[in-house]
CSV table of C-alpha atoms in Angstrom, one decimal:
chain,number,residue,atom,x,y,z
N,1,UNK,CA,101.8,66.4,92.6
N,2,UNK,CA,104.6,68.7,91.6
N,3,UNK,CA,107.4,67.1,89.6
N,4,UNK,CA,110.5,68.4,88.0
N,5,UNK,CA,112.9,66.5,85.8
N,6,UNK,CA,116.6,67.2,86.4
N,7,UNK,CA,119.1,66.5,83.6
N,8,UNK,CA,122.3,64.9,84.9
N,9,UNK,CA,125.4,63.9,82.9
N,10,UNK,CA,127.5,61.6,85.1
N,11,UNK,CA,130.1,60.8,82.4
N,12,UNK,CA,130.7,62.7,79.2
N,13,UNK,CA,130.7,59.6,77.0
N,14,UNK,CA,127.8,57.8,78.7
N,15,UNK,CA,124.1,58.1,78.0
N,16,UNK,CA,122.2,60.9,79.6
N,17,UNK,CA,120.0,60.1,82.6
N,18,UNK,CA,116.8,61.8,83.7
N,19,UNK,CA,116.2,61.8,87.5
N,20,UNK,CA,112.7,62.8,88.8
N,21,UNK,CA,113.0,65.3,91.6
N,22,UNK,CA,110.0,65.5,93.9
N,23,UNK,CA,109.2,68.4,96.2
N,24,UNK,CA,109.3,67.0,99.7
N,25,UNK,CA,106.9,67.3,102.6
N,26,UNK,CA,109.1,69.9,104.2
N,27,UNK,CA,108.5,72.1,101.1
N,28,UNK,CA,104.8,72.0,101.3
N,29,UNK,CA,104.7,72.4,105.1
N,30,UNK,CA,106.6,75.7,104.8
N,31,UNK,CA,104.7,76.9,101.8
N,32,UNK,CA,102.7,80.1,102.3
N,33,UNK,CA,99.7,80.8,100.1
N,34,UNK,CA,99.2,84.3,98.6
N,35,UNK,CA,96.2,86.5,99.7
N,36,UNK,CA,92.9,85.3,98.4
N,37,UNK,CA,92.3,88.4,96.3
N,38,UNK,CA,95.9,88.1,94.9
N,39,UNK,CA,95.2,84.5,94.0
N,40,UNK,CA,92.0,85.5,92.2
N,41,UNK,CA,93.9,88.2,90.4
N,42,UNK,CA,91.5,90.9,91.7
N,43,UNK,CA,93.9,93.1,93.7
N,44,UNK,CA,97.4,94.4,93.0
N,45,UNK,CA,98.6,95.1,96.5
N,46,UNK,CA,101.7,97.0,95.4
N,47,UNK,CA,99.5,99.4,93.4
N,48,UNK,CA,96.9,99.6,96.2
N,49,UNK,CA,99.5,100.5,98.8
N,50,UNK,CA,100.7,103.4,96.7
N,51,UNK,CA,97.2,104.5,96.0
N,52,UNK,CA,95.9,104.5,99.6
N,53,UNK,CA,99.0,105.6,101.5
N,54,UNK,CA,98.7,109.2,102.8
N,55,UNK,CA,101.7,111.5,103.3
N,56,UNK,CA,103.3,111.2,106.7
N,57,UNK,CA,103.2,114.9,107.4
N,58,UNK,CA,99.3,114.7,107.2
N,59,UNK,CA,99.3,112.3,110.2
N,60,UNK,CA,95.9,110.5,110.6
N,61,UNK,CA,94.1,112.3,107.8
N,62,UNK,CA,92.3,109.7,105.5
N,63,UNK,CA,93.1,109.8,101.8
N,64,UNK,CA,89.8,109.9,99.9
N,65,UNK,CA,89.4,108.4,96.5
N,66,UNK,CA,86.6,108.3,93.9
N,67,UNK,CA,85.5,104.8,93.0
N,68,UNK,CA,83.3,104.3,89.9
N,69,UNK,CA,81.6,101.0,89.4
N,70,UNK,CA,79.8,100.0,86.2
N,71,UNK,CA,77.0,97.5,86.4
N,72,UNK,CA,74.8,96.3,83.5
N,73,UNK,CA,72.1,98.8,84.3
N,74,UNK,CA,73.6,101.7,86.3
N,75,UNK,CA,76.8,103.5,87.3
N,76,UNK,CA,77.7,103.8,91.0
N,77,UNK,CA,80.1,106.5,92.2
N,78,UNK,CA,81.5,106.2,95.7
N,79,UNK,CA,83.9,108.2,97.9
N,80,UNK,CA,86.0,105.8,99.9
N,81,UNK,CA,89.0,105.8,102.2
N,82,UNK,CA,91.1,102.9,103.5
N,83,UNK,CA,91.5,101.6,107.1
N,84,UNK,CA,93.4,98.7,108.4
N,85,UNK,CA,90.3,96.5,108.8
N,86,UNK,CA,88.9,97.5,105.4
N,87,UNK,CA,87.7,100.3,103.2
N,88,UNK,CA,85.0,102.7,104.4
N,89,UNK,CA,82.5,104.3,102.0
N,90,UNK,CA,81.8,107.9,102.9
N,91,UNK,CA,78.9,108.6,100.5
N,92,UNK,CA,77.6,107.2,97.2
N,93,UNK,CA,75.5,108.2,94.3
N,94,UNK,CA,74.1,106.2,91.4
N,95,UNK,CA,72.7,106.9,88.0
N,96,UNK,CA,69.2,105.8,89.1
N,97,UNK,CA,69.0,108.9,91.3
N,98,UNK,CA,69.4,111.2,88.2
N,99,UNK,CA,65.7,110.7,87.4
N,100,UNK,CA,64.8,112.8,90.5
N,101,UNK,CA,66.6,115.7,89.0
N,102,UNK,CA,65.1,115.5,85.5
N,103,UNK,CA,68.2,114.0,83.8
């Protein structure tokens, strides 16, 4: 229940009165929730838009980015690009593969 107290002074010499203002059913019926990842605090969509948007003079060319993820045991590097229905991973490498190369 969302409540807000409003301070009203009807007359300058009288005592002050508190009136409880409740949000109506119309407020909640029109309320639109934020994206799930925004609610969780995982994605800043303003920053993501600037990061993933390609220049218009490059037409449909994808804008690639290097994504580095750190787990408890390894490091994963991925090359990704964004599409409307979700990001695509082009290729990936992880630190476990380095043993094959003697590192």
